[in-house]
Amino acid sequence: MNTEQLLDHLLRISDALAGDMDRYLRGLGLTPVKAHLLWVLHGSGAARQRELATALGHTPRHVTTLVDELITAGQVTRRPHPEDRRAVLIELTPAAVRLLDEMTAERTVLAEQLFGHLPSGERTQLGRRLADLDQTLAVLIEAQDS
Amino acid sequence: MNTEQLLDHLLRISDALAGDMDRYLRGLGLTPVKAHLLWVLHGSGAARQRELATALGHTPRHVTTLVDELITAGQVTRRPHPEDRRAVLIELTPAAVRLLDEMTAERTVLAEQLFGHLPSGERTQLGRRLADLDQTLAVLIEAQDS
DNA sequence: TATTGTTATACTCTATAACTATA
DNA sequence: TATAGTTATAGAGTATAACAATA
């Protein structure tokens, strides 16, 4: 098997995975960016919109829109920052926490479907390869950015 | 290494790969769909817009827009279908053929950067795993669609 | 003077529907 | 009556710039 065939497989897998994720998120009424925003909040607890914008790599203006829509959907709340009257704090609602739990469970199922049948030794080996690829790509992209 | 860690790596690789492709295509003045359209033409030769719409999974209306823009960019031409006066035939220009050649070369380089260092035996083994994943995902997605 | 977030505006990508010319 | 493609229109997602309130 030559390197181009390997890349070909990898690209097809990426496409399928991304498409699958997108469909799943749409089914929950989330765009990929909104889901990302919820995950960021899940990890950090309450956050300013400015912080969310930085974490997501989007404009503050865009975060305003996202937060507005997530509030309408009942997944986050906005409240004044106790110490900085310019800022607001965004927090997950209990409904969003439940949603994220469900997404985590779904992800566990997918992981099991994809890799569950591999014997432990092969899992380890595949893990090494994937970590390696992950790393190589990060380096390549870093290099391009400069 | 557990299955979730494997999925985690795979998702990060997918993201990086998709982002990298997108940036590269933007640099060439192409959106992912336009690049796809050019590849379809590369494979099929001249084609009707209706055929392109089906191949890309998009609406005929959208193909009209894409073709308009690709004509402006000098990458395809539109000419009347010789036998069906309702239809038009879309063809690649020599400039587009050169562009696709360049993209192919770029892809070869990436494949080599990602997998070139692997000894042949490990390449074969990784190839099997990836083909397997590819297949598993296809089955899962098929199942969801029904 | 700098920062947080919002109002106003616009651009890109994609979709639906109605229509014209032809089969 | 059905098909190929276009005109008209609209929606989602994202960006820039100008601005108000606060630091």
GROMACS .gro file of C-alpha atoms (C1' of nucleotides) in nm:
model
  338
    1MET     CA    1   0.000   0.000   0.000
    2ASN     CA    2   0.154   0.332  -0.105
    3THR     CA    3   0.135   0.663   0.077
    4GLU     CA    4  -0.130   0.810  -0.151
    5GLN     CA    5  -0.367   0.525  -0.089
    6LEU     CA    6  -0.322   0.576   0.282
    7LEU     CA    7  -0.398   0.947   0.248
    8ASP     CA    8  -0.698   0.861   0.038
    9HIS     CA    9  -0.841   0.640   0.311
   10LEU     CA   10  -0.771   0.902   0.572
   11LEU     CA   11  -0.946   1.173   0.373
   12ARG     CA   12  -1.251   0.956   0.319
   13ILE     CA   13  -1.264   0.876   0.689
   14SER     CA   14  -1.235   1.246   0.774
   15ASP     CA   15  -1.517   1.334   0.540
   16ALA     CA   16  -1.744   1.063   0.672
   17LEU     CA   17  -1.669   1.151   1.032
   18ALA     CA   18  -1.726   1.523   0.980
   19GLY     CA   19  -2.049   1.459   0.791
   20ASP     CA   20  -2.168   1.224   1.061
   21MET     CA   21  -2.090   1.472   1.338
   22ASP     CA   22  -2.263   1.752   1.150
   23ARG     CA   23  -2.578   1.551   1.097
   24TYR     CA   24  -2.582   1.445   1.459
   25LEU     CA   25  -2.541   1.802   1.583
   26ARG     CA   26  -2.808   1.937   1.347
   27GLY     CA   27  -3.038   1.675   1.490
   28LEU     CA   28  -2.980   1.836   1.829
   29GLY     CA   29  -3.035   2.185   1.685
   30LEU     CA   30  -2.668   2.275   1.713
   31THR     CA   31  -2.418   2.398   1.457
   32PRO     CA   32  -2.059   2.277   1.501
   33VAL     CA   33  -1.957   2.617   1.641
   34LYS     CA   34  -2.238   2.620   1.895
   35ALA     CA   35  -2.144   2.271   2.009
   36HIS     CA   36  -1.785   2.387   2.040
   37LEU     CA   37  -1.896   2.683   2.246
   38LEU     CA   38  -2.089   2.458   2.483
   39TRP     CA   39  -1.785   2.233   2.523
   40VAL     CA   40  -1.567   2.530   2.603
   41LEU     CA   41  -1.812   2.639   2.872
   42HIS     CA   42  -1.827   2.283   2.999
   43GLY     CA   43  -1.453   2.288   3.045
   44SER     CA   44  -1.413   2.640   3.183
   45GLY     CA   45  -1.734   2.709   3.372
   46ALA     CA   46  -1.879   3.060   3.338
   47ALA     CA   47  -1.693   3.274   3.084
   48ARG     CA   48  -1.702   3.619   2.927
   49GLN     CA   49  -1.801   3.647   2.564
   50ARG     CA   50  -1.458   3.786   2.489
   51GLU     CA   51  -1.301   3.469   2.627
   52LEU     CA   52  -1.535   3.253   2.422
   53ALA     CA   53  -1.449   3.447   2.109
   54THR     CA   54  -1.079   3.385   2.165
   55ALA     CA   55  -1.130   3.017   2.247
   56LEU     CA   56  -1.340   2.961   1.935
   57GLY     CA   57  -1.130   3.173   1.704
   58HIS     CA   58  -1.429   3.386   1.611
   59THR     CA   59  -1.522   3.752   1.635
   60PRO     CA   60  -1.693   3.894   1.945
   61ARG     CA   61  -1.974   3.997   1.717
   62HIS     CA   62  -2.030   3.640   1.611
   63VAL     CA   63  -2.027   3.520   1.971
   64THR     CA   64  -2.306   3.768   2.049
   65THR     CA   65  -2.518   3.600   1.782
   66LEU     CA   66  -2.431   3.250   1.899
   67VAL     CA   67  -2.509   3.331   2.260
   68ASP     CA   68  -2.838   3.497   2.163
   69GLU     CA   69  -2.944   3.183   1.982
   70LEU     CA   70  -2.826   2.949   2.256
   71ILE     CA   71  -3.024   3.153   2.509
   72THR     CA   72  -3.335   3.121   2.293
   73ALA     CA   73  -3.272   2.746   2.279
   74GLY     CA   74  -3.242   2.741   2.658
   75GLN     CA   75  -2.884   2.618   2.666
   76VAL     CA   76  -2.696   2.909   2.819
   77THR     CA   77  -2.772   3.212   3.035
   78ARG     CA   78  -2.622   3.559   3.034
   79ARG     CA   79  -2.571   3.749   3.359
   80PRO     CA   80  -2.378   4.062   3.453
   81HIS     CA   81  -2.017   4.013   3.553
   82PRO     CA   82  -1.999   4.087   3.928
   83GLU     CA   83  -1.674   4.284   3.906
   84ASP     CA   84  -1.661   4.427   3.555
   85ARG     CA   85  -1.976   4.609   3.457
   86ARG     CA   86  -1.881   4.608   3.089
   87ALA     CA   87  -1.879   4.231   3.074
   88VAL     CA   88  -2.133   3.950   3.093
   89LEU     CA   89  -2.091   3.595   3.213
   90ILE     CA   90  -2.221   3.307   3.007
   91GLU     CA   91  -2.314   2.984   3.180
   92LEU     CA   92  -2.455   2.648   3.083
   93THR     CA   93  -2.811   2.566   3.186
   94PRO     CA   94  -2.888   2.224   3.337
   95ALA     CA   95  -3.048   2.134   3.003
   96ALA     CA   96  -2.718   2.199   2.827
   97VAL     CA   97  -2.531   1.989   3.080
   98ARG     CA   98  -2.770   1.704   3.008
   99LEU     CA   99  -2.719   1.756   2.636
  100LEU     CA  100  -2.343   1.740   2.674
  101ASP     CA  101  -2.371   1.424   2.882
  102GLU     CA  102  -2.576   1.269   2.607
  103MET     CA  103  -2.321   1.373   2.347
  104THR     CA  104  -2.047   1.217   2.554
  105ALA     CA  105  -2.238   0.891   2.574
  106GLU     CA  106  -2.298   0.898   2.199
  107ARG     CA  107  -1.930   0.949   2.145
  108THR     CA  108  -1.845   0.653   2.363
  109VAL     CA  109  -2.074   0.438   2.153
  110LEU     CA  110  -1.913   0.555   1.830
  111ALA     CA  111  -1.564   0.492   1.968
  112GLU     CA  112  -1.669   0.140   2.061
  113GLN     CA  113  -1.822   0.078   1.718
  114LEU     CA  114  -1.508   0.194   1.545
  115PHE     CA  115  -1.237   0.044   1.762
  116GLY     CA  116  -1.404  -0.199   2.004
  117HIS     CA  117  -1.327  -0.508   1.799
  118LEU     CA  118  -0.949  -0.447   1.796
  119PRO     CA  119  -0.737  -0.656   2.029
  120SER     CA  120  -0.553  -0.449   2.285
  121GLY     CA  121  -0.213  -0.482   2.117
  122GLU     CA  122  -0.342  -0.349   1.786
  123ARG     CA  123  -0.522  -0.069   1.960
  124THR     CA  124  -0.198   0.040   2.116
  125GLN     CA  125  -0.019   0.026   1.786
  126LEU     CA  126  -0.293   0.215   1.604
  127GLY     CA  127  -0.293   0.468   1.884
  128ARG     CA  128   0.073   0.530   1.826
  129ARG     CA  129   0.024   0.579   1.455
  130LEU     CA  130  -0.265   0.818   1.505
  131ALA     CA  131  -0.085   1.019   1.770
  132ASP     CA  132   0.206   1.037   1.530
  133LEU     CA  133  -0.013   1.162   1.246
  134ASP     CA  134  -0.180   1.411   1.475
  135GLN     CA  135   0.158   1.547   1.572
  136THR     CA  136   0.295   1.556   1.216
  137LEU     CA  137  -0.009   1.747   1.095
  138ALA     CA  138   0.021   1.998   1.379
  139VAL     CA  139   0.382   2.063   1.282
  140LEU     CA  140   0.298   2.100   0.913
  141ILE     CA  141   0.019   2.346   0.984
  142GLU     CA  142   0.232   2.540   1.227
  143ALA     CA  143   0.495   2.571   0.955
  144GLN     CA  144   0.240   2.699   0.703
  145ASP     CA  145   0.112   2.964   0.935
  146SER     CA  146   0.450   3.129   0.957
  147MET     CA  147  -0.507   0.308   2.486
  148ASN     CA  148  -0.886   0.298   2.507
  149THR     CA  149  -1.133   0.343   2.224
  150GLU     CA  150  -1.222   0.701   2.318
  151GLN     CA  151  -0.864   0.813   2.302
  152LEU     CA  152  -0.838   0.660   1.957
  153LEU     CA  153  -1.150   0.843   1.844
  154ASP     CA  154  -1.013   1.160   1.993
  155HIS     CA  155  -0.699   1.135   1.785
  156LEU     CA  156  -0.897   1.055   1.474
  157LEU     CA  157  -1.124   1.355   1.523
  158ARG     CA  158  -0.830   1.587   1.571
  159ILE     CA  159  -0.664   1.451   1.259
  160SER     CA  160  -0.987   1.499   1.064
  161ASP     CA  161  -1.019   1.856   1.178
  162ALA     CA  162  -0.661   1.941   1.097
  163LEU     CA  163  -0.680   1.773   0.757
  164ALA     CA  164  -1.006   1.946   0.664
  165GLY     CA  165  -0.875   2.283   0.778
  166ASP     CA  166  -0.555   2.233   0.586
  167MET     CA  167  -0.739   2.138   0.268
  168ASP     CA  168  -0.970   2.436   0.300
  169ARG     CA  169  -0.685   2.681   0.345
  170TYR     CA  170  -0.501   2.532   0.051
  171LEU     CA  171  -0.805   2.553  -0.174
  172ARG     CA  172  -0.884   2.910  -0.070
  173GLY     CA  173  -0.528   2.996  -0.163
  174LEU     CA  174  -0.611   2.873  -0.512
  175GLY     CA  175  -0.937   3.069  -0.518
  176LEU     CA  176  -1.148   2.755  -0.488
  177THR     CA  177  -1.414   2.651  -0.241
  178PRO     CA  178  -1.430   2.279  -0.156
  179VAL     CA  179  -1.736   2.235  -0.379
  180LYS     CA  180  -1.570   2.404  -0.676
  181ALA     CA  181  -1.264   2.184  -0.635
  182HIS     CA  182  -1.493   1.882  -0.623
  183LEU     CA  183  -1.667   1.997  -0.939
  184LEU     CA  184  -1.334   2.028  -1.120
  185TRP     CA  185  -1.237   1.677  -1.007
  186VAL     CA  186  -1.563   1.536  -1.134
  187LEU     CA  187  -1.502   1.697  -1.473
  188HIS     CA  188  -1.146   1.568  -1.467
  189GLY     CA  189  -1.279   1.217  -1.427
  190SER     CA  190  -1.573   1.235  -1.665
  191GLY     CA  191  -1.470   1.480  -1.935
  192ALA     CA  192  -1.738   1.720  -2.060
  193ALA     CA  193  -2.061   1.697  -1.862
  194ARG     CA  194  -2.404   1.857  -1.840
  195GLN     CA  195  -2.483   2.076  -1.543
  196ARG     CA  196  -2.754   1.832  -1.444
  197GLU     CA  197  -2.494   1.555  -1.424
  198LEU     CA  198  -2.265   1.773  -1.216
  199ALA     CA  199  -2.550   1.855  -0.978
  200THR     CA  200  -2.617   1.485  -0.924
  201ALA     CA  201  -2.250   1.400  -0.882
  202LEU     CA  202  -2.198   1.677  -0.627
  203GLY     CA  203  -2.524   1.626  -0.443
  204HIS     CA  204  -2.625   1.986  -0.501
  205THR     CA  205  -2.910   2.168  -0.668
  206PRO     CA  206  -2.897   2.255  -1.040
  207ARG     CA  207  -2.936   2.617  -0.933
  208HIS     CA  208  -2.623   2.601  -0.726
  209VAL     CA  209  -2.430   2.442  -1.011
  210THR     CA  210  -2.528   2.737  -1.232
  211THR     CA  211  -2.363   2.969  -0.980
  212LEU     CA  212  -2.055   2.752  -0.944
  213VAL     CA  213  -2.010   2.724  -1.319
  214ASP     CA  214  -2.059   3.100  -1.364
  215GLU     CA  215  -1.784   3.168  -1.115
  216LEU     CA  216  -1.552   2.902  -1.254
  217ILE     CA  217  -1.597   3.054  -1.601
  218THR     CA  218  -1.505   3.398  -1.465
  219ALA     CA  219  -1.198   3.240  -1.307
  220GLY     CA  220  -1.109   3.084  -1.642
  221GLN     CA  221  -1.136   2.726  -1.523
  222VAL     CA  222  -1.426   2.587  -1.723
  223THR     CA  223  -1.613   2.666  -2.043
  224ARG     CA  224  -1.979   2.630  -2.128
  225ARG     CA  225  -2.089   2.528  -2.477
  226PRO     CA  226  -2.416   2.413  -2.628
  227HIS     CA  227  -2.484   2.041  -2.621
  228PRO     CA  228  -2.464   1.921  -2.982
  229GLU     CA  229  -2.769   1.695  -2.957
  230ASP     CA  230  -2.987   1.845  -2.685
  231ARG     CA  231  -3.054   2.213  -2.731
  232ARG     CA  232  -3.180   2.251  -2.374
  233ALA     CA  233  -2.849   2.141  -2.229
  234VAL     CA  234  -2.499   2.283  -2.207
  235LEU     CA  235  -2.167   2.103  -2.181
  236ILE     CA  236  -1.912   2.207  -1.923
  237GLU     CA  237  -1.545   2.143  -1.990
  238LEU     CA  238  -1.216   2.207  -1.814
  239THR     CA  239  -0.984   2.469  -1.961
  240PRO     CA  240  -0.612   2.392  -1.996
  241ALA     CA  241  -0.557   2.624  -1.697
  242ALA     CA  242  -0.782   2.404  -1.484
  243VAL     CA  243  -0.601   2.092  -1.598
  244ARG     CA  244  -0.275   2.251  -1.487
  245LEU     CA  245  -0.434   2.345  -1.155
  246LEU     CA  246  -0.551   1.988  -1.099
  247ASP     CA  247  -0.205   1.857  -1.185
  248GLU     CA  248  -0.061   2.090  -0.928
  249MET     CA  249  -0.313   1.977  -0.669
  250THR     CA  250  -0.226   1.617  -0.741
  251ALA     CA  251   0.142   1.692  -0.688
  252GLU     CA  252   0.065   1.873  -0.363
  253ARG     CA  253  -0.130   1.575  -0.246
  254THR     CA  254   0.156   1.342  -0.323
  255VAL     CA  255   0.382   1.560  -0.112
  256LEU     CA  256   0.139   1.556   0.179
  257ALA     CA  257   0.099   1.179   0.158
  258GLU     CA  258   0.476   1.143   0.170
  259GLN     CA  259   0.505   1.380   0.465
  260LEU     CA  260   0.243   1.188   0.659
  261PHE     CA  261   0.332   0.830   0.575
  262GLY     CA  262   0.669   0.829   0.398
  263HIS     CA  263   0.867   0.745   0.709
  264LEU     CA  264   0.675   0.425   0.780
  265PRO     CA  265   0.839   0.096   0.687
  266SER     CA  266   0.647  -0.099   0.428
  267GLY     CA  267   0.509  -0.357   0.673
  268GLU     CA  268   0.359  -0.094   0.898
  269ARG     CA  269   0.215   0.087   0.602
  270THR     CA  270   0.035  -0.226   0.499
  271GLN     CA  271  -0.097  -0.279   0.847
  272LEU     CA  272  -0.209   0.082   0.883
  273GLY     CA  273  -0.369   0.059   0.541
  274ARG     CA  274  -0.575  -0.237   0.662
  275ARG     CA  275  -0.689  -0.051   0.972
  276LEU     CA  276  -0.785   0.258   0.776
  277ALA     CA  277  -0.968   0.060   0.509
  278ASP     CA  278  -1.149  -0.113   0.790
  279LEU     CA  279  -1.249   0.216   0.956
  280ASP     CA  280  -1.357   0.356   0.622
  281GLN     CA  281  -1.580   0.055   0.571
  282THR     CA  282  -1.722   0.057   0.923
  283LEU     CA  283  -1.812   0.424   0.895
  284ALA     CA  284  -1.980   0.370   0.559
  285VAL     CA  285  -2.194   0.097   0.713
  286LEU     CA  286  -2.286   0.309   1.016
  287ILE     CA  287  -2.386   0.603   0.801
  288GLU     CA  288  -2.582   0.383   0.566
  289ALA     CA  289  -2.771   0.246   0.866
  290GLN     CA  290  -2.852   0.598   0.991
  291ASP     CA  291  -2.988   0.706   0.658
  292SER     CA  292  -3.254   0.439   0.665
  293DT     C1'  293  -0.685   5.537   2.623
  294DA     C1'  294  -0.819   5.051   2.606
  295DT     C1'  295  -1.168   4.695   2.645
  296DT     C1'  296  -1.655   4.463   2.642
  297DG     C1'  297  -2.019   4.388   2.391
  298DT     C1'  298  -2.385   4.558   2.058
  299DT     C1'  299  -2.604   4.790   1.640
  300DA     C1'  300  -2.576   4.823   1.153
  301DT     C1'  301  -2.432   4.630   0.748
  302DA     C1'  302  -2.258   4.315   0.402
  303DC     C1'  303  -2.054   3.905   0.195
  304DT     C1'  304  -2.033   3.392   0.092
  305DC     C1'  305  -2.248   2.966   0.037
  306DT     C1'  306  -2.658   2.718  -0.039
  307DA     C1'  307  -3.178   2.623  -0.099
  308DT     C1'  308  -3.671   2.665  -0.293
  309DA     C1'  309  -3.988   2.812  -0.634
  310DA     C1'  310  -4.140   2.995  -1.059
  311DC     C1'  311  -4.027   3.028  -1.533
  312DT     C1'  312  -3.840   2.961  -2.040
  313DA     C1'  313  -3.689   2.682  -2.395
  314DT     C1'  314  -3.667   2.241  -2.562
  315DA     C1'  315  -3.762   1.731  -2.574
  316DT     C1'  316  -4.591   1.615  -1.998
  317DA     C1'  317  -4.105   1.601  -1.851
  318DT     C1'  318  -3.634   1.784  -1.851
  319DA     C1'  319  -3.227   2.149  -1.861
  320DG     C1'  320  -3.104   2.545  -1.697
  321DT     C1'  321  -3.194   3.037  -1.536
  322DT     C1'  322  -3.414   3.441  -1.286
  323DA     C1'  323  -3.573   3.585  -0.847
  324DT     C1'  324  -3.561   3.540  -0.378
  325DA     C1'  325  -3.434   3.389   0.080
  326DG     C1'  326  -3.184   3.181   0.458
  327DA     C1'  327  -2.777   3.045   0.741
  328DG     C1'  328  -2.325   3.152   0.887
  329DT     C1'  329  -1.962   3.473   0.935
  330DA     C1'  330  -1.697   3.929   0.889
  331DT     C1'  331  -1.590   4.450   0.940
  332DA     C1'  332  -1.672   4.896   1.125
  333DA     C1'  333  -1.869   5.231   1.420
  334DC     C1'  334  -2.042   5.303   1.870
  335DA     C1'  335  -2.187   5.312   2.389
  336DA     C1'  336  -2.068   5.197   2.840
  337DT     C1'  337  -1.716   5.104   3.148
  338DA     C1'  338  -1.234   5.028   3.301
   0.00000   0.00000   0.00000
